[in-house]
Coordinates of C-alpha atoms and ligand atoms in Angstrom, one line a residue:
M2 CA 29.3 128.5 8.0
T3 CA 32.8 129.2 8.0
K4 CA 34.7 130.7 11.0
V5 CA 36.5 134.1 10.7
T6 CA 39.7 132.5 11.8
E7 CA 39.2 129.8 9.0
F8 CA 38.8 132.4 6.4
I9 CA 42.0 134.0 7.5
H10 CA 43.8 130.7 7.5
Q11 CA 42.4 129.8 4.0
A12 CA 43.6 133.3 2.7
Q13 CA 47.3 132.1 3.2
G14 CA 48.6 135.6 4.2
K15 CA 46.5 137.5 1.5
T16 CA 44.6 140.4 3.2
L17 CA 40.8 140.2 3.2
F18 CA 38.2 142.8 3.0
S19 CA 35.3 143.0 5.4
I20 CA 32.8 145.6 6.6
E21 CA 30.6 146.5 9.6
I22 CA 27.0 147.7 9.2
I23 CA 24.5 149.3 11.7
P24 CA 20.8 148.3 11.6
P25 CA 18.7 151.1 10.4
L26 CA 16.6 153.3 12.8
K27 CA 13.2 151.6 13.7
G28 CA 10.8 152.2 10.9
Q29 CA 13.5 152.8 8.1
N30 CA 13.7 150.5 5.0
I31 CA 16.1 147.6 5.4
T32 CA 16.3 147.3 1.5
E33 CA 18.0 150.9 1.4
L34 CA 20.7 149.5 3.9
L35 CA 21.2 146.3 1.8
D36 CA 21.2 148.3 -1.5
S37 CA 23.9 150.6 -0.2
I38 CA 26.4 147.9 0.6
E39 CA 25.8 146.0 -2.7
P40 CA 28.6 148.0 -4.4
L41 CA 31.1 146.6 -1.8
M42 CA 30.3 143.0 -2.6
E43 CA 32.6 143.6 -5.6
F44 CA 35.5 143.3 -3.1
K45 CA 34.2 139.9 -1.8
P46 CA 33.8 140.3 1.9
P47 CA 33.8 136.8 3.2
F48 CA 31.9 138.1 6.3
V49 CA 29.9 141.2 7.3
D50 CA 29.6 142.5 10.9
V51 CA 26.1 143.7 12.1
T52 CA 26.1 145.7 15.3
Y53 CA 23.8 145.2 18.3
H54 CA 22.0 148.1 20.0
R55 CA 20.8 148.3 23.6
E56 CA 17.6 149.9 24.6
E57 CA 17.7 153.7 25.4
L58 CA 15.4 155.3 27.9
I59 CA 13.0 157.7 26.1
D60 CA 10.6 160.2 27.6
V61 CA 7.1 159.6 26.2
K62 CA 3.7 161.0 27.2
G63 CA 1.7 158.4 28.9
Q64 CA -2.3 158.0 28.6
N65 CA -2.7 160.2 31.8
G66 CA -0.6 163.0 30.0
L67 CA 2.2 162.4 32.4
I68 CA 5.8 161.9 31.0
E69 CA 7.0 158.3 31.3
R70 CA 10.5 157.0 30.9
I71 CA 10.4 153.8 28.9
P72 CA 13.1 151.6 27.3
I73 CA 13.1 151.7 23.6
R74 CA 15.5 149.8 21.1
K75 CA 16.1 152.5 18.4
R76 CA 17.8 150.1 16.1
P77 CA 16.4 146.7 16.5
G78 CA 16.7 143.7 14.1
T79 CA 20.4 142.6 14.3
V80 CA 19.4 138.8 13.9
G81 CA 17.0 139.5 11.0
I82 CA 19.5 141.6 9.3
C83 CA 22.1 138.8 9.5
A84 CA 19.6 136.3 8.0
R85 CA 18.9 138.7 5.0
L86 CA 22.5 139.3 4.4
M87 CA 23.3 135.6 4.2
E88 CA 20.4 135.1 1.8
R89 CA 21.0 138.1 -0.5
F90 CA 24.9 138.3 -0.7
K91 CA 25.8 134.8 0.3
V92 CA 28.3 136.1 2.9
D93 CA 28.7 134.9 6.4
A94 CA 27.1 137.4 9.0
V95 CA 28.9 138.2 12.1
P96 CA 26.4 139.6 14.6
H97 CA 27.6 141.5 17.7
V98 CA 26.4 140.2 20.9
I99 CA 26.4 142.6 23.9
C100 CA 26.1 142.3 27.6
G101 CA 24.3 145.7 28.1
G102 CA 20.5 145.2 28.4
F103 CA 20.4 141.5 28.5
T104 CA 20.1 138.9 31.2
K105 CA 22.2 135.8 30.6
D106 CA 19.0 133.8 29.9
E107 CA 18.1 136.4 27.2
T108 CA 21.7 136.1 25.7
E109 CA 21.3 132.4 25.7
D110 CA 18.2 132.6 23.6
V111 CA 19.8 135.0 21.1
L112 CA 22.7 132.7 20.8
F113 CA 20.3 129.9 20.0
D114 CA 18.6 132.0 17.3
L115 CA 21.9 132.7 15.7
H116 CA 23.0 128.9 16.1
Y117 CA 19.7 127.9 14.3
L118 CA 20.4 130.2 11.6
G119 CA 23.6 128.5 10.9
I120 CA 25.8 131.4 12.2
D121 CA 29.1 130.2 13.5
N122 CA 30.7 133.7 14.3
V123 CA 29.9 136.3 17.0
L124 CA 31.7 139.4 18.1
V125 CA 31.4 139.5 21.9
L126 CA 31.2 142.9 23.5
R127 CA 30.2 144.6 26.8
G128 CA 28.3 147.2 24.8
D129 CA 28.0 151.0 25.2
P130 CA 26.6 152.4 28.3
E131 CA 23.0 153.5 28.2
K132 CA 23.0 157.0 27.0
S133 CA 21.1 158.7 29.8
A134 CA 23.3 156.6 32.5
G135 CA 26.6 157.7 31.0
V136 CA 28.4 154.9 32.8
F137 CA 27.8 151.1 31.9
K138 CA 25.5 149.3 34.3
A139 CA 24.7 145.5 33.7
K140 CA 21.1 144.4 33.7
L141 CA 20.1 142.5 36.7
G142 CA 21.2 138.9 35.9
G143 CA 23.3 140.1 33.1
H144 CA 27.0 140.3 32.4
T145 CA 29.3 143.2 33.5
Y146 CA 32.2 142.5 31.2
A147 CA 32.7 141.0 27.8
S148 CA 34.9 138.3 29.5
E149 CA 31.9 136.9 31.2
L150 CA 30.0 136.7 27.9
V151 CA 33.0 135.0 26.2
V152 CA 32.8 132.4 29.0
Q153 CA 29.0 131.9 28.4
V154 CA 29.6 131.4 24.5
D155 CA 32.6 129.1 25.1
K156 CA 30.5 126.9 27.6
M157 CA 27.6 126.8 24.9
N158 CA 30.3 125.6 22.5
K159 CA 31.0 122.8 25.0
G160 CA 27.3 121.8 25.4
V161 CA 26.9 123.6 28.9
L162 CA 23.8 125.7 29.1
L163 CA 22.9 128.0 32.0
H164 CA 20.4 125.8 33.7
A165 CA 20.4 122.5 32.0
E166 CA 21.7 119.5 34.1
T167 CA 22.5 117.4 31.1
E168 CA 25.0 118.2 28.3
A169 CA 23.2 120.0 25.4
A170 CA 24.0 120.0 21.7
H171 CA 27.2 121.9 21.0
T172 CA 27.3 125.3 19.3
N173 CA 30.3 126.1 17.2
F174 CA 30.9 129.7 17.6
C175 CA 34.1 131.5 16.7
I176 CA 34.4 134.3 19.1
G177 CA 35.6 137.7 18.2
I178 CA 36.5 140.5 20.8
A179 CA 37.2 144.3 20.8
G180 CA 40.6 145.7 21.4
Y181 CA 41.7 149.3 21.7
P182 CA 45.0 150.5 20.3
E183 CA 44.5 153.9 22.0
K184 CA 43.2 152.2 25.3
H185 CA 39.5 151.7 26.3
F186 CA 38.1 154.9 27.9
D187 CA 37.0 153.1 31.1
A188 CA 40.5 151.3 31.7
E189 CA 42.6 152.6 34.5
S190 CA 45.7 152.3 32.4
L191 CA 47.0 150.7 29.3
D192 CA 48.4 147.8 31.6
T193 CA 45.2 147.0 33.2
D194 CA 43.5 147.1 29.6
F195 CA 45.8 144.7 28.3
E196 CA 45.3 142.6 31.3
H197 CA 41.6 142.4 30.6
L198 CA 42.2 141.9 26.9
K199 CA 44.4 138.9 27.6
R200 CA 41.9 137.6 30.0
K201 CA 39.3 137.4 27.2
I202 CA 41.6 135.5 25.0
D203 CA 42.6 133.0 27.7
L204 CA 38.9 132.4 28.4
G205 CA 38.3 131.4 24.8
A206 CA 38.2 134.3 22.4
N207 CA 39.6 133.5 18.9
Y208 CA 40.4 136.8 17.2
I209 CA 40.4 140.7 18.0
V210 CA 38.9 143.5 16.0
T211 CA 40.3 147.0 16.8
Q212 CA 38.6 150.1 17.5
M213 CA 39.2 152.5 14.6
F214 CA 42.6 154.3 14.4
F215 CA 44.0 157.0 11.9
D216 CA 47.6 156.6 12.7
N217 CA 48.9 153.0 11.8
Q218 CA 51.8 153.5 14.4
K219 CA 49.0 153.0 17.1
Y220 CA 48.0 149.7 15.6
F221 CA 51.5 148.4 15.3
R222 CA 52.4 149.3 18.7
F223 CA 49.2 147.5 19.9
V224 CA 50.1 144.4 17.9
D225 CA 53.7 144.4 19.5
R226 CA 52.3 144.7 22.9
C227 CA 49.7 142.0 22.4
R228 CA 52.4 139.6 21.0
A229 CA 54.7 140.5 23.9
E230 CA 51.8 139.5 26.3
G231 CA 51.4 136.3 24.7
I232 CA 48.4 137.1 22.6
T233 CA 48.7 135.1 19.4
V234 CA 45.2 135.4 17.7
P235 CA 44.7 137.4 14.5
I236 CA 44.3 141.2 15.2
I237 CA 42.0 142.6 12.7
P238 CA 42.4 146.4 12.2
G239 CA 39.2 148.5 12.2
L240 CA 39.1 151.5 9.8
K241 CA 36.9 154.3 9.1
P242 CA 37.6 157.0 6.4
L243 CA 37.3 160.7 7.7
A244 CA 34.3 162.0 5.8
T245 CA 33.6 165.6 7.5
K246 CA 35.4 168.1 9.4
R247 CA 33.0 167.6 12.4
Q248 CA 34.1 164.2 12.6
L249 CA 37.5 165.3 13.8
T250 CA 35.9 166.2 17.1
V251 CA 32.9 163.9 17.1
L252 CA 34.8 160.6 16.4
A253 CA 37.7 161.7 18.8
D254 CA 35.0 162.3 21.6
I255 CA 32.9 159.2 21.1
F256 CA 35.6 156.7 20.5
H257 CA 38.4 158.3 22.6
L258 CA 41.0 158.5 19.9
E259 CA 43.5 161.0 18.7
F260 CA 43.8 162.1 15.2
P261 CA 47.3 162.5 13.7
Q262 CA 48.3 166.3 13.5
E263 CA 49.1 165.8 9.8
L264 CA 45.5 164.6 9.0
V265 CA 44.2 167.3 11.1
K266 CA 46.2 170.0 9.4
E267 CA 45.2 168.8 6.0
A268 CA 41.5 168.6 7.0
E269 CA 41.7 172.1 8.3
K270 CA 42.8 173.4 4.9
C271 CA 39.6 171.9 3.2
A272 CA 37.1 174.4 2.2
T273 CA 34.2 171.9 2.0
D274 CA 33.2 168.5 3.4
K275 CA 33.6 167.1 -0.3
E276 CA 37.2 168.0 0.0
V277 CA 37.5 166.5 3.5
R278 CA 35.8 163.2 2.1
Q279 CA 38.4 163.2 -0.6
L280 CA 41.2 163.6 1.8
G281 CA 39.7 160.7 4.0
V282 CA 39.7 158.5 0.9
E283 CA 43.5 159.3 0.2
W284 CA 44.4 159.0 3.8
G285 CA 42.7 155.6 4.0
V286 CA 44.3 154.3 0.7
Q287 CA 47.7 155.1 2.3
Q288 CA 46.7 153.7 5.7
C289 CA 45.4 150.4 3.9
K290 CA 48.5 149.9 1.6
E291 CA 50.8 150.2 4.7
L292 CA 48.7 147.7 6.7
I293 CA 48.7 145.3 3.7
E294 CA 52.4 145.6 3.5
Y295 CA 52.6 144.8 7.2
G296 CA 50.6 141.6 6.6
V297 CA 47.2 142.3 8.3
P298 CA 44.7 139.5 7.9
V299 CA 41.8 141.8 7.1
L300 CA 41.0 145.3 6.5
H301 CA 37.6 145.8 8.4
F302 CA 35.8 149.1 7.6
Y303 CA 33.1 150.6 9.7
T304 CA 30.6 151.9 7.1
M305 CA 28.4 153.8 9.2
G306 CA 25.7 153.9 6.8
K307 CA 27.8 155.2 4.1
S308 CA 29.8 153.0 1.4
D309 CA 31.0 155.3 -1.4
N310 CA 34.3 156.2 0.2
V311 CA 35.0 152.7 1.4
A312 CA 34.3 151.4 -2.1
R313 CA 36.9 154.2 -3.5
I314 CA 39.6 152.9 -1.0
A315 CA 38.8 149.3 -1.7
S316 CA 39.1 149.7 -5.4
Q317 CA 42.6 151.2 -5.0
V318 CA 44.0 148.6 -2.6
F319 CA 42.4 145.3 -3.6
Ligands
FAD424 P1 35.2 144.8 28.0 O1 36.2 143.9 27.4 O2 34.2 144.3 29.1 O3 36.0 146.1 28.7 C1 35.4 147.2 29.2 C2 36.3 147.9 30.2 O4 36.2 147.3 31.4 C3 37.7 148.1 29.7 O5 38.1 149.4 30.2 C4 38.4 147.0 30.4 O6 39.8 147.3 30.5 C5 37.6 147.0 31.7 N1 37.6 145.6 32.2 C6 37.4 144.6 31.6 N2 37.2 143.4 32.6 C7 37.5 144.0 33.7 C8 37.4 143.4 34.9 N3 37.2 142.1 35.3 N4 37.6 144.3 36.1 C9 37.8 145.7 35.8 N5 37.8 146.2 34.6 C10 37.6 145.3 33.5 N6 28.9 148.6 21.4 C11 27.6 148.2 21.1 O7 26.7 148.6 22.0 N7 27.2 147.6 20.1 C12 28.0 147.1 19.2 O8 27.6 146.3 18.2 C13 29.6 147.4 19.3 N8 30.5 146.8 18.4 C14 31.7 147.2 18.5 C15 32.7 146.7 17.7 C16 34.0 146.9 17.8 C17 35.0 146.3 16.9 C18 34.5 147.8 18.9 C19 35.8 148.1 19.1 C20 33.6 148.3 19.8 C21 32.1 148.1 19.6 N9 31.1 148.5 20.6 C22 29.9 148.2 20.4 C23 31.6 149.4 21.5 C24 31.9 148.7 23.0 O9 30.7 147.9 23.4 C25 32.4 149.5 23.9 O10 33.6 150.1 23.6 C26 32.3 149.1 25.4 O11 32.5 150.2 26.3 C27 33.5 148.1 25.8 O12 33.3 147.0 25.2 P2 34.4 145.7 25.3 O13 33.8 144.4 24.8 O14 35.6 146.2 24.9 O15 34.4 145.5 27.0

């Protein structure tokens, strides 16, 4: 399989299109998810990211009638979905690999599954905190920061496993990591956040995908600061078209971002969410045109289960 950085290199400055999808809730039909992204294949994404979701603690009634708190993964299947994507659409799959909820040994096993499937790209992340805990806690024997997971993947690429004493067959993973134009919510300051970002690159990460943003100036400033810090890898902007008025608060709260006043003002004027969706497409088209002009390597869309608005934007900019 081709590495994300190779796709970018081969494109010779032309901006590529890519998407991120989320596994369906356990029990839902996988075909529906795959059918929903089929229209986006027209824009030839060389790769499709698939998120990974940690277990959540859920209260269930035990046999003795007492409530028990048990860990349940609500959105399993990342590795299987990657296999289906590659088979059905002939695209490269980029699974997300997270620290949260995994021991290092469990992570090593997942990385072998991916390697055996012929997958050569991973987006390495710390992962979201477990919902009921609120703050991130590593599993006993797991990683606390994405940088530690970068080291594990990089070592596997060099044939170094956790416990083996002799050199193992080398994996060939291209390592992506997350970056935050509006600062990660846990970071003490923008300065420390950049220090930690730079460390991930120094330890072996090959490219950055940003958190979503609605104001391109935030991305431009982020790239400028990265370059000033000596970070030279591709920085892929992550984009999500605004689709409902509620998202103005929900997305801002979940992802710790600020909407530009102009977009908020226009959204407030909309009488229905259909109008907001149309505004989101128009805003997205303007954002994308400016980002292409700037020379971004890829426009990476968070589909979040819906693809019609992404398709409408892509059809106007590609
Ligand atoms: P890290 O790089 O580990 O950073 C986390 C925080 O710790 C930052 O504030 C950083 O500044 C700080 N930090 C880092 N190293 C140190 C250190 N040594 N000492 C002190 N502080 C440090 N979540 C999922 O659960 N599944 C997904 O599939 C998923 N996909 C994502 C895709 C993208 C493109 C993005 C942007 C986010 C995604 N997330 C996903 C969310 C992500 O897991 C969370 O934002 C998480 O809180 C941070 O992950 P990270 O990899 O950036 O963490």
